Coordinates of C-alpha atoms and ligand atoms in Angstrom, one line a residue:
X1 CA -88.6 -240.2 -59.7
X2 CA -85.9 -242.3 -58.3
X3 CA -84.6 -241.8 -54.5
X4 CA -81.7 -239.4 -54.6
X5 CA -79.3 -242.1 -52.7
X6 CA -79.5 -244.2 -55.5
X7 CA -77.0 -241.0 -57.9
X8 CA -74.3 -241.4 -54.9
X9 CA -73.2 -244.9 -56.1
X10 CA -69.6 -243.5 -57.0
X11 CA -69.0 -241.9 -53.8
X12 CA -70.2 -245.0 -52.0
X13 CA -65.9 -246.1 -51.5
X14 CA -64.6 -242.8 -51.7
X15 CA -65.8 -241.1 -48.8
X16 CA -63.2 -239.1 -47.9
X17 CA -63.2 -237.5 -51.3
X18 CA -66.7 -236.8 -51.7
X19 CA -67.9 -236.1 -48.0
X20 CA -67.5 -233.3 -45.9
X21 CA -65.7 -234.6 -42.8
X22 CA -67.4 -232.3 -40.2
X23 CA -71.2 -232.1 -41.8
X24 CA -71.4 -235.5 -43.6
X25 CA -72.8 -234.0 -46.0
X26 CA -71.9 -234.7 -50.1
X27 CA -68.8 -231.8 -51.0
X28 CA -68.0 -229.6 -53.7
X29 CA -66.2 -232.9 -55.5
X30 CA -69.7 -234.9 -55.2
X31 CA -71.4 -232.1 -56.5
X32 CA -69.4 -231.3 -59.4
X33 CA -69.4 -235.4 -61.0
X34 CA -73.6 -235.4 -59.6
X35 CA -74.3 -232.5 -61.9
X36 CA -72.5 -234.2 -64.8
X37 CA -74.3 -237.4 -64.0
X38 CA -77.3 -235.3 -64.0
X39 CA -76.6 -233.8 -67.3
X40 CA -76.0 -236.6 -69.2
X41 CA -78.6 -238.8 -68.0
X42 CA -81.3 -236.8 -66.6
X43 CA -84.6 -238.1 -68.5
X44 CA -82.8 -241.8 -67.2
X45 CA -83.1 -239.7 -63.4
X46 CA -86.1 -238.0 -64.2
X47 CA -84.5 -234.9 -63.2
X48 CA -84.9 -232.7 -65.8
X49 CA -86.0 -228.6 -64.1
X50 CA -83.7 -228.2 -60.8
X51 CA -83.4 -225.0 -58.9
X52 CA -79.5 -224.6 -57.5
X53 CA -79.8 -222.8 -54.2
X54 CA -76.9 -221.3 -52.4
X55 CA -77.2 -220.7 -48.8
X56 CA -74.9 -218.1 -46.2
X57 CA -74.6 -217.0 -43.3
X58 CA -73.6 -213.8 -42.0
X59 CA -71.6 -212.7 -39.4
X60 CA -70.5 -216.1 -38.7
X61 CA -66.8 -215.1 -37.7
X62 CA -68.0 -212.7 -35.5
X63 CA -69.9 -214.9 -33.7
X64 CA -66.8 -217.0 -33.4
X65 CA -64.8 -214.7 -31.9
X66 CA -67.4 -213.0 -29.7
X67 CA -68.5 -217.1 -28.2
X68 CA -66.4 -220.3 -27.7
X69 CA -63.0 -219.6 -29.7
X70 CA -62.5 -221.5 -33.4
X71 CA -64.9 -224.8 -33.1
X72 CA -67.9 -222.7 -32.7
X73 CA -68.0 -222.6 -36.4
X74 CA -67.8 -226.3 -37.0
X75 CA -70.2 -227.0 -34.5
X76 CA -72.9 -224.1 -36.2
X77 CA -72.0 -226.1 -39.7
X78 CA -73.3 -229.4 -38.0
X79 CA -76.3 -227.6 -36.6
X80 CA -77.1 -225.6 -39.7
X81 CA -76.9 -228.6 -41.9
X82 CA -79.5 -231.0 -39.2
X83 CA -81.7 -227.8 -39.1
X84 CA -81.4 -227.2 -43.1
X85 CA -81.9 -231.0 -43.7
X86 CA -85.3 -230.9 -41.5
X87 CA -86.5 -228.0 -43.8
X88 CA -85.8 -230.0 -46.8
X89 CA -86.9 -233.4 -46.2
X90 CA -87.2 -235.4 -49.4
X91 CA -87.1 -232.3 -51.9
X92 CA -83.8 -231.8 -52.7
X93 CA -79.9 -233.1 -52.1
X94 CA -77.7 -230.7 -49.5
X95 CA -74.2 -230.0 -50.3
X96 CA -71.6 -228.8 -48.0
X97 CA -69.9 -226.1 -50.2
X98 CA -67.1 -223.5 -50.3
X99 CA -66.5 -221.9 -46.9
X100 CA -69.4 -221.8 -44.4
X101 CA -72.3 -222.0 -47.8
X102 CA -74.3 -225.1 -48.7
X103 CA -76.2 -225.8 -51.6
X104 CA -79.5 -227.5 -52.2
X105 CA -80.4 -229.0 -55.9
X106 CA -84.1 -228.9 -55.5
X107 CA -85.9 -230.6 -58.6
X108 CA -89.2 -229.5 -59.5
X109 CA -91.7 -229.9 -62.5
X110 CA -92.0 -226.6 -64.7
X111 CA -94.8 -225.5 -63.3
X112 CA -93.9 -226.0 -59.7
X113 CA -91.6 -223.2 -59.4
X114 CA -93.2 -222.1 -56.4
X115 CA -92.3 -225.0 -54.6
X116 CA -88.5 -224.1 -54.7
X117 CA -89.7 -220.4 -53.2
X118 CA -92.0 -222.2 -50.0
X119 CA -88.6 -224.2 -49.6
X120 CA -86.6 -220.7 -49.6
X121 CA -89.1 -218.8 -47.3
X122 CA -89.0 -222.0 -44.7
X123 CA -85.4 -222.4 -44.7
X124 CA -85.3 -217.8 -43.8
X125 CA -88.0 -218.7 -41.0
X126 CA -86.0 -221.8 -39.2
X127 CA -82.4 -219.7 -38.9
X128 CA -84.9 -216.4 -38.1
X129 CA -85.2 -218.2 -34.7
X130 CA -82.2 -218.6 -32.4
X131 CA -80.1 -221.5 -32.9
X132 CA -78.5 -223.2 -29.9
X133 CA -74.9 -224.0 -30.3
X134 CA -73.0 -225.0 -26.8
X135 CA -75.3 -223.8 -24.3
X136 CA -75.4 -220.5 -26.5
X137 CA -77.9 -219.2 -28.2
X138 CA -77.2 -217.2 -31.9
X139 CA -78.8 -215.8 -34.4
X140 CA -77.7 -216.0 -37.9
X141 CA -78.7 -213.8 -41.1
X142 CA -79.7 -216.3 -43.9
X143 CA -79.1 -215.2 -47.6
X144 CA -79.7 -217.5 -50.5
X145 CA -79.2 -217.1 -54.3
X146 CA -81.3 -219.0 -56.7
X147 CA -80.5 -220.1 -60.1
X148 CA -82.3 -222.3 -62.3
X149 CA -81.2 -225.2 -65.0
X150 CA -81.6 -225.3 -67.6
X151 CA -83.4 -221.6 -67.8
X152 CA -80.3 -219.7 -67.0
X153 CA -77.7 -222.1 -68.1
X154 CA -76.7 -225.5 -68.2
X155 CA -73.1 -225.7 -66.9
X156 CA -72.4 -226.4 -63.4
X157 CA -70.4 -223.4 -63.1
X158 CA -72.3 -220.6 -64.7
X159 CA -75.4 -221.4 -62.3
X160 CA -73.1 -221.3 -59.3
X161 CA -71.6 -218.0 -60.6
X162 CA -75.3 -216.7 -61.2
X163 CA -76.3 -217.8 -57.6
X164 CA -74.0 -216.1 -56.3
X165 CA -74.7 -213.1 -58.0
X166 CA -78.4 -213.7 -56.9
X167 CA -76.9 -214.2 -53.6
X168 CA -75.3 -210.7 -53.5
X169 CA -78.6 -209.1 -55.0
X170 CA -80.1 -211.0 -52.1
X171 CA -77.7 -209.2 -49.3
X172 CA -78.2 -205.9 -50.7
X173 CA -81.5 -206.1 -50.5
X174 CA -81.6 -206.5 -47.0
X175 CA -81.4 -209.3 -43.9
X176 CA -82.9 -212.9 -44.5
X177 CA -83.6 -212.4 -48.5
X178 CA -83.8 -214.9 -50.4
X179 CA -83.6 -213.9 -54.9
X180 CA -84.0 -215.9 -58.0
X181 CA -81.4 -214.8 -60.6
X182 CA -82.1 -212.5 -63.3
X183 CA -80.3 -210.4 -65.9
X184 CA -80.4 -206.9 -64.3
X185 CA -78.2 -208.0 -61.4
X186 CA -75.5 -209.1 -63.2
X187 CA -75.5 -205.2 -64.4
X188 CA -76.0 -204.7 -61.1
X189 CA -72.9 -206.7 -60.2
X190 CA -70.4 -205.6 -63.0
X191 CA -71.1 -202.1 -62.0
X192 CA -70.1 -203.0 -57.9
X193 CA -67.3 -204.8 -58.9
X194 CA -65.9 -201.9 -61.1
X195 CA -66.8 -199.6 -58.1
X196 CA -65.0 -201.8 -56.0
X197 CA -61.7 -201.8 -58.0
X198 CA -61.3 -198.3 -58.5
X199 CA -62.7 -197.3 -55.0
X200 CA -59.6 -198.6 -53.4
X201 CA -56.9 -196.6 -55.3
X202 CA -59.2 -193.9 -55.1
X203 CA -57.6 -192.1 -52.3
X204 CA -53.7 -192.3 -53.8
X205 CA -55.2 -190.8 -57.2
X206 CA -56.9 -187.9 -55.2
X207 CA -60.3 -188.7 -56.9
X208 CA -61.6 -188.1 -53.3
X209 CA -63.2 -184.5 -52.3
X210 CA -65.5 -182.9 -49.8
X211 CA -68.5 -180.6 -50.1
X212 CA -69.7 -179.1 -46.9
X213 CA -73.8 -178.3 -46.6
X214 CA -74.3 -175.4 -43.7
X215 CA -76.3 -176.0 -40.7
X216 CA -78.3 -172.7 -39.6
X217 CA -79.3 -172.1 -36.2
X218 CA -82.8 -170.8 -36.5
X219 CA -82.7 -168.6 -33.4
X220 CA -80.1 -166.7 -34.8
X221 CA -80.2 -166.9 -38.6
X222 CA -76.5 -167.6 -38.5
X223 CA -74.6 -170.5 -39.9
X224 CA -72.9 -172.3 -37.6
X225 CA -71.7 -175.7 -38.4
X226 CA -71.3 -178.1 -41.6
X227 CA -71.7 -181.5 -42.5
X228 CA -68.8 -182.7 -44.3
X229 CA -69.9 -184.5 -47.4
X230 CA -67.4 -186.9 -49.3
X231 CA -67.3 -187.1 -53.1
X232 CA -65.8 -189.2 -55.3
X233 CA -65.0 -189.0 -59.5
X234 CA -63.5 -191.4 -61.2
X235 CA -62.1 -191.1 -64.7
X236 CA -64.0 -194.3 -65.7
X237 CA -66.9 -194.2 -63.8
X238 CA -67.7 -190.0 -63.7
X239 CA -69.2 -189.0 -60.7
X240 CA -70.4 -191.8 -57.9
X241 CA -73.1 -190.5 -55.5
X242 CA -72.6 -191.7 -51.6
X243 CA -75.6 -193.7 -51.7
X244 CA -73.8 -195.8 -53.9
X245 CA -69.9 -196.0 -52.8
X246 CA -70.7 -195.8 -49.1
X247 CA -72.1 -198.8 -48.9
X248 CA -69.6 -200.7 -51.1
X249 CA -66.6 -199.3 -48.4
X250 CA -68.6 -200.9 -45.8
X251 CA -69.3 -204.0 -47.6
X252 CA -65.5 -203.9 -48.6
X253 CA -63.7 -202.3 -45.1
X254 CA -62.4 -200.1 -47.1
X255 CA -64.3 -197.8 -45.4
X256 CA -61.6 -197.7 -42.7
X257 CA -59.1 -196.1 -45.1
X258 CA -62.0 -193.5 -46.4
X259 CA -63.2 -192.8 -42.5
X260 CA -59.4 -191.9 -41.9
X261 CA -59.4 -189.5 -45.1
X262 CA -62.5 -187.7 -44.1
X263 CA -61.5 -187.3 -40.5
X264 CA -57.8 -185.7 -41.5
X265 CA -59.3 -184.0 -44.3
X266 CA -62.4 -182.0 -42.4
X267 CA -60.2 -181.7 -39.0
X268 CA -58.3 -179.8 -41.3
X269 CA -60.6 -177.5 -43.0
X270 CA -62.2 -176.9 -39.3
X271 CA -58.8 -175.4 -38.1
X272 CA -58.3 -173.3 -41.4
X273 CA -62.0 -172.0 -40.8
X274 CA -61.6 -171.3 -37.4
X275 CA -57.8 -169.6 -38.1
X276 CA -59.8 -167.5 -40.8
X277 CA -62.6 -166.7 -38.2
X278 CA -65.5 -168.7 -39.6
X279 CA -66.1 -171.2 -36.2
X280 CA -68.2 -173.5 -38.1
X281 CA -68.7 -176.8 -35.6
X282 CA -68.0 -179.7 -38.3
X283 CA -70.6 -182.6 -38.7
X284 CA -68.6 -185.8 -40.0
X285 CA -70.4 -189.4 -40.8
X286 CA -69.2 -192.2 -39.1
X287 CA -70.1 -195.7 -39.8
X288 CA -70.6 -198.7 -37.5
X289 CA -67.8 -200.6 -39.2
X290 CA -65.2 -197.5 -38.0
X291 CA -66.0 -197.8 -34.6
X292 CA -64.5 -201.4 -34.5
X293 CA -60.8 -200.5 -35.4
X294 CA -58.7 -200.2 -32.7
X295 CA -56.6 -197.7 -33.5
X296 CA -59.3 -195.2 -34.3
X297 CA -59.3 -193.3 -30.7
X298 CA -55.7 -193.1 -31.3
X299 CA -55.7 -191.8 -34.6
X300 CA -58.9 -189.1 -33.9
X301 CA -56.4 -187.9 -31.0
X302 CA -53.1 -187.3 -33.0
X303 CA -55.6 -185.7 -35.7
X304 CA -56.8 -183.3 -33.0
X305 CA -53.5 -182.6 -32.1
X306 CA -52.0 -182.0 -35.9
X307 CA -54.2 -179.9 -36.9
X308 CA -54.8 -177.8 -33.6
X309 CA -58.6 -178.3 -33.7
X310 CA -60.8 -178.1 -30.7
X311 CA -62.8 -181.1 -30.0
X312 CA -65.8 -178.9 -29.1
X313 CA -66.0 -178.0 -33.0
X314 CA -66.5 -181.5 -34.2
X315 CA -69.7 -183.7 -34.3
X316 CA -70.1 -187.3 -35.2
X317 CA -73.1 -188.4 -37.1
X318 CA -74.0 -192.1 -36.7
X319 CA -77.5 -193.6 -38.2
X320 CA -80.2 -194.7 -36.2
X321 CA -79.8 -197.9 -37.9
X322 CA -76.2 -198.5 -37.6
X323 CA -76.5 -197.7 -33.7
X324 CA -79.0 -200.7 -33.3
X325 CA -75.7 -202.4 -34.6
X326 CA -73.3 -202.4 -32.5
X327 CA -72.1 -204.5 -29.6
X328 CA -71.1 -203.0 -26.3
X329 CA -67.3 -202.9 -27.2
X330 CA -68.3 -200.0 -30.0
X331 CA -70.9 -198.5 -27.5
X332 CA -67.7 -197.9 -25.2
X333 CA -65.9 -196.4 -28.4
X334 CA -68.5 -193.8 -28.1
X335 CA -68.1 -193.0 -25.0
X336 CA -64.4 -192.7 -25.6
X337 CA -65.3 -190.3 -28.3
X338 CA -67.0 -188.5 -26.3
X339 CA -65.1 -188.0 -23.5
X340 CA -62.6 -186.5 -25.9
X341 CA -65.0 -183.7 -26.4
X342 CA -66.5 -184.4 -29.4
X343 CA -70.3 -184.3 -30.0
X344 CA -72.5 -187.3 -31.3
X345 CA -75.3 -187.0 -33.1
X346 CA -78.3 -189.1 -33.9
X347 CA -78.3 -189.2 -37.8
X348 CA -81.7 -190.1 -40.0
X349 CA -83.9 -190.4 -37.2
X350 CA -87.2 -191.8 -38.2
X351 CA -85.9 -194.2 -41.2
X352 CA -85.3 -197.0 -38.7
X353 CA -87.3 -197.2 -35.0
X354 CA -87.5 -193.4 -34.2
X355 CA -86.9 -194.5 -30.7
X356 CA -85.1 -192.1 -28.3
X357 CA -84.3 -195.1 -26.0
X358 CA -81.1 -194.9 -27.8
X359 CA -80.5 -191.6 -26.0
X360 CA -80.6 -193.0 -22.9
X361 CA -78.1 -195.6 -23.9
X362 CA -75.0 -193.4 -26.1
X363 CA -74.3 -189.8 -25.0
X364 CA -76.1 -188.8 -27.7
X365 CA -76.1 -184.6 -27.3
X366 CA -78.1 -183.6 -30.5
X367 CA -80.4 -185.5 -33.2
X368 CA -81.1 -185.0 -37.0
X369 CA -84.6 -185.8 -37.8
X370 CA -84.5 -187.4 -41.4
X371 CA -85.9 -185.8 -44.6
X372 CA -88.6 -188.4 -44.8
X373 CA -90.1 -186.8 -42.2
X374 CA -89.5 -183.6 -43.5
X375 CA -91.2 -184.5 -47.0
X376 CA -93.9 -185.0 -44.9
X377 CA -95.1 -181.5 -43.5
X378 CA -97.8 -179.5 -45.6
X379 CA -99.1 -183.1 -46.5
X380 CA -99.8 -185.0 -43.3
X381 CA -100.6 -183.0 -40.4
X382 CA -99.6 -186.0 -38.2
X383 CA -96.1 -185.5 -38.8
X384 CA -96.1 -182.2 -36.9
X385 CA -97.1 -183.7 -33.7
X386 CA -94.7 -186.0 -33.9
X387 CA -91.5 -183.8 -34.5
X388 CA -92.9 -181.5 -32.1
X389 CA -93.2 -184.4 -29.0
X390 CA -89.8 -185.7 -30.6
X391 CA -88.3 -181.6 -29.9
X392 CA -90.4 -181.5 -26.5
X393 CA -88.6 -184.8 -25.1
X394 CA -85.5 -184.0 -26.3
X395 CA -85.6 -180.7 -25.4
X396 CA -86.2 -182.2 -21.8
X397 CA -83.0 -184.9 -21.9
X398 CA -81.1 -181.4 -23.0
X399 CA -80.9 -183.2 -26.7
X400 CA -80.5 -180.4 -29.7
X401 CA -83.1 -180.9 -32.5
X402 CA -82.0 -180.3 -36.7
X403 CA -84.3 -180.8 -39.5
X404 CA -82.7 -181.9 -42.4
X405 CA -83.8 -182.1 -46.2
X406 CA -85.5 -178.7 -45.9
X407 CA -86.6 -178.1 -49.1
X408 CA -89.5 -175.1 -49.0
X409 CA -90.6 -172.4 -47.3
X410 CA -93.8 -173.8 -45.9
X411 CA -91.3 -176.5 -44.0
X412 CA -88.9 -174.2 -42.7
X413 CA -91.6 -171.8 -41.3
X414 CA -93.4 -175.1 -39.8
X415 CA -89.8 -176.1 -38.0
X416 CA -89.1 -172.6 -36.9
X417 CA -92.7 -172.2 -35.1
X418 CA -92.0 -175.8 -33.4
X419 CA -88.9 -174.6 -32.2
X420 CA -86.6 -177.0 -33.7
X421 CA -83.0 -175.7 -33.3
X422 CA -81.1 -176.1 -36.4
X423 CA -82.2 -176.8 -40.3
X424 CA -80.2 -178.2 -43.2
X425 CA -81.3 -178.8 -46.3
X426 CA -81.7 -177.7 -50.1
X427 CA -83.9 -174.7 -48.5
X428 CA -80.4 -172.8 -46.9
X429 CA -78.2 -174.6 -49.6
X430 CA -77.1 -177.6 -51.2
X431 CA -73.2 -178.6 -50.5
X432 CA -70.6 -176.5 -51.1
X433 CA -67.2 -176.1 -52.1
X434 CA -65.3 -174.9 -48.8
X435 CA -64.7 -171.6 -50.6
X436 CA -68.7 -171.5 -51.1
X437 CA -69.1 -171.8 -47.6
X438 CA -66.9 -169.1 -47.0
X439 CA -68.9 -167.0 -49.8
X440 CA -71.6 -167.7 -48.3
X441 CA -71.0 -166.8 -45.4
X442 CA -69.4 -163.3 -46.2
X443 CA -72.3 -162.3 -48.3
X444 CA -74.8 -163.2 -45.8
X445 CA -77.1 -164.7 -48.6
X446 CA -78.8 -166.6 -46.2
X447 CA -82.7 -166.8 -45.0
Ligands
C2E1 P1 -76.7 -188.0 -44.8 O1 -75.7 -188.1 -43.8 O2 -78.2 -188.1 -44.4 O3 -76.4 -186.7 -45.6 C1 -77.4 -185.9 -46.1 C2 -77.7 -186.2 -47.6 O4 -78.9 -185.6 -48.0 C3 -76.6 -185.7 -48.5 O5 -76.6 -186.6 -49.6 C4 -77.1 -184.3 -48.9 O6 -76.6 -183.9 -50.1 C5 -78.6 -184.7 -49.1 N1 -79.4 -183.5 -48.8 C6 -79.2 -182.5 -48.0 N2 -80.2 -181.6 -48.0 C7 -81.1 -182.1 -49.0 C8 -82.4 -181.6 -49.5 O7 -82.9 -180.5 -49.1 N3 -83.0 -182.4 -50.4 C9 -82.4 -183.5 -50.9 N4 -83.1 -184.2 -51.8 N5 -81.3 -184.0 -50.4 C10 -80.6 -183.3 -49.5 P2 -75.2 -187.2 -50.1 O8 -74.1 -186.2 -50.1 O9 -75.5 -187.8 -51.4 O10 -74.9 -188.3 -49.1 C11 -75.7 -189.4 -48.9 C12 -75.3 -190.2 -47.7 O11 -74.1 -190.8 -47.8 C13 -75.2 -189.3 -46.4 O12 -76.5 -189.2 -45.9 C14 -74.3 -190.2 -45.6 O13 -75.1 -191.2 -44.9 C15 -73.4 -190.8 -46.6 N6 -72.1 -190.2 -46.6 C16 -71.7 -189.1 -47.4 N7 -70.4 -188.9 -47.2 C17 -70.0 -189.8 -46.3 C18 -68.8 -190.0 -45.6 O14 -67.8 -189.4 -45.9 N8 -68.7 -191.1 -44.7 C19 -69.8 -191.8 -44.4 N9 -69.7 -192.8 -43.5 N10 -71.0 -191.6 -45.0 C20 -71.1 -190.6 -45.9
CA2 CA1 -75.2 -187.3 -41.9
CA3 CA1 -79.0 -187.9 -42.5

């Protein structure tokens, strides 16, 4: 095979045109007349199998603004491309792309496709470490999108489109991923991008609803608080679950908008309830991303105040691994939050670190030990050491304990004899209408 300098020849007195001025390295330009050089001479090059790899980095701008103002960026580019050229050596040819991405043809024989992975794996363990960037040091989430030539096409702009997609795939599938393309995530990807374009005009066409599931305090038998569950049917798409248009808001921000709608929309059901004499304490999810818009103290406030709602009856739910998240500007959020009087609450405890450190750090006052934990009871005795130490510490820190995903009998019994204080779940009911709270309620069908 011939050294890859030697395919540059046209770039050699155009510089400026085919060269990334603050890299060096070859540009979207170079690429684009390479790949037809490539493709019309590659027995000639001996380049006839290339994997297309797209490379980004996350949270780059945030970086930016949190360290050393706008160069930081350029100077991370520099840095990135000298670490990403050490991890590549002589196997492939960089490119300075679109934005903060670079992409690496990486030729290989047919049956050296692992080659292209060990190059993949190395480049996620270099930018796993921290990269030192004017006397800072950063970490960066690496994400890169793999699509092969001629397998999955032979145009220069299908593959990118298809590493990109593979790129996506990658990000949902969690932090330094790297994913070959294949067919299912373009699926995958046409359905996101349908969700994405009728999420956002989902609020003006009222395709937005809540369910409420009831809490029950097991001393008392009584219902006394719901979570407020958001729904969502479109007439295109029928009915989307959470699991799958929550994410997309965050991905998008439009979950900004759609935090704003929940909050005005379960601060007013509260008040009716509470007018109607029902006091149920309302649980509301919030996500990491809501805690960084400025206004949203504000706007929680004037909601407060229009619809006449104590903040003693509302509760925010944040994850365990959204909390790991945040930086001490959104910790102080919290603490604005709850100074207001409004409650905060641990949500899916257990998915993530099951640490209670994080008590000691927000003014955490109650915490919602997840279903997988739950699932667990009658089946691994384990399990009820643990919630019970879990209840005993908290218990101690004056933290309130609810189980949630009770399903059965057999669980509920378990969580009553350890004490836990409050139980949601399929076992008491599944989510309501409001007016099937309030039947609920009035019938007293409960346990
Ligand atoms: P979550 O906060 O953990 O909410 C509980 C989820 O578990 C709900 O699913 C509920 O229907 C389900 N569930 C409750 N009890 C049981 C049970 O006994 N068995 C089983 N199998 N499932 C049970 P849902 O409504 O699909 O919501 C999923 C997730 O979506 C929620 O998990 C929450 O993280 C998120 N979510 C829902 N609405 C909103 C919202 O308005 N804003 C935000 N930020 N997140 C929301
Ligand atoms: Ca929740
Ligand atoms: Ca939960």
């Amino acid at each position: 095979m011939m050294k890859f300098e030697e395919l540059f020849d046209f770039a050699i007195h155009n510089k400026s045109i085919y060269y990334d001025h603050i890299t060096g390295l070859p540009n979207r330009n170079c690429l684009y007349k390479l790949f037809r050089k490539l493709q019309l001479n590659n027995k000639k090059y001996g380049i006839t199998n290339f994997a297309l790899m797209l490379i980004e980095f996350e949270n780059l701008k945030h970086i930016n603004g949190i360290y050393t103002g706008h160069r930081f960026i350029d100077e991370f580019s520099k840095l990135s491309a000298e670490i990403l050229k050490g991890c590549i050596n002589d196997k492939g040819i960089m490119f300075k792309f679109d934005g903060e991405s670079f992409i690496i043809i990486v030729p290989y024989d047919e049956v050296q496709e692992e080659k292209v992975s060990a190059l993949a794996e190395s480049i996620i363990k270099k930018f796993k470490n921290y990269v030192k960037v004017n006397f800072y040091e950063v970490s960066s989430t690496v994400y890169i999108g793999i699509a092969l030539y001629p397998k999955h096409s032979v145009e220069l702009d299908k593959l990118l489109e298809l590493a990109d997609i593979a790129l996506y795939e990658a990000r949902s599938c969690g932090k330094n991923t790297y994913k070959y393309y294949d067919k299912v995530f373009y699926k995958n990807f046409q359905r996101k991008s349908r969700i994405i374009s009728n999420l956002k005009k989902a609020i003006d066409n009222h395709e937005l609803y809540l369910e409420y599931q009831p809490q029950l305090d097991i001393r008392s038998g009584q219902i006394v608080g719901v979570e407020a569950l958001t729904r969502w049917k479109n007439y295109e798409l029928g009915s989307v679950p959470p699991s799958e248009f929550i994410a997309v808001a965050e991905e998008t921000g439009f979950i900004i908008e759609l935090g704003r709608w929940l909050i005005k929309n379960s601060f007013n059901r509260c008040s009716q309830w509470c007018k109607k004499g029902y006091p149920l304490i309302t649980s509301i999810n919030i996500s990491a991303a809501q805690l960084q818009d400025s206004c949203l103290l504000n706007f929680i406030e004037d909601m407060l105040k229009e619809y006449d709602v104590l903040p003693s009856m509302i509760k925010f739910e944040i994850t365990e691994t959204q909390i790991v998240e945040l930086t001490v500007k959104n910790a102080d959020i919290i603490e604005k939050i709850k100074r207001l009087g409004i409650g905060i609450v641990l949500d899916d405890f257990g998915v993530a670190y099951s640490s209670l450190n994080y008590i000691t750090l927000f003014p955490i006052e109650e915490i919602k030990i997840d279903k997988s934990f739950i699932d667990m009871i009658g089946k691994n005795d384990k399990v009820l050491i643990i919630i019970d130490t879990v209840k005993y510490l908290a218990g101690k820190l004056g933290v309130k304990v609810t189980a949630e995903g009770v399903e059965t009998e057999e669980q509920f019994r378990m969580l009553k004899g350890l004490s836990c204080d409050k139980i949601q779940g399929y076992y008491i009911s599944r989510p309501l209408p409001a007016k099937g709270i309030e039947d609920l309620i009035k019938h007293k069908s409960v346990i």
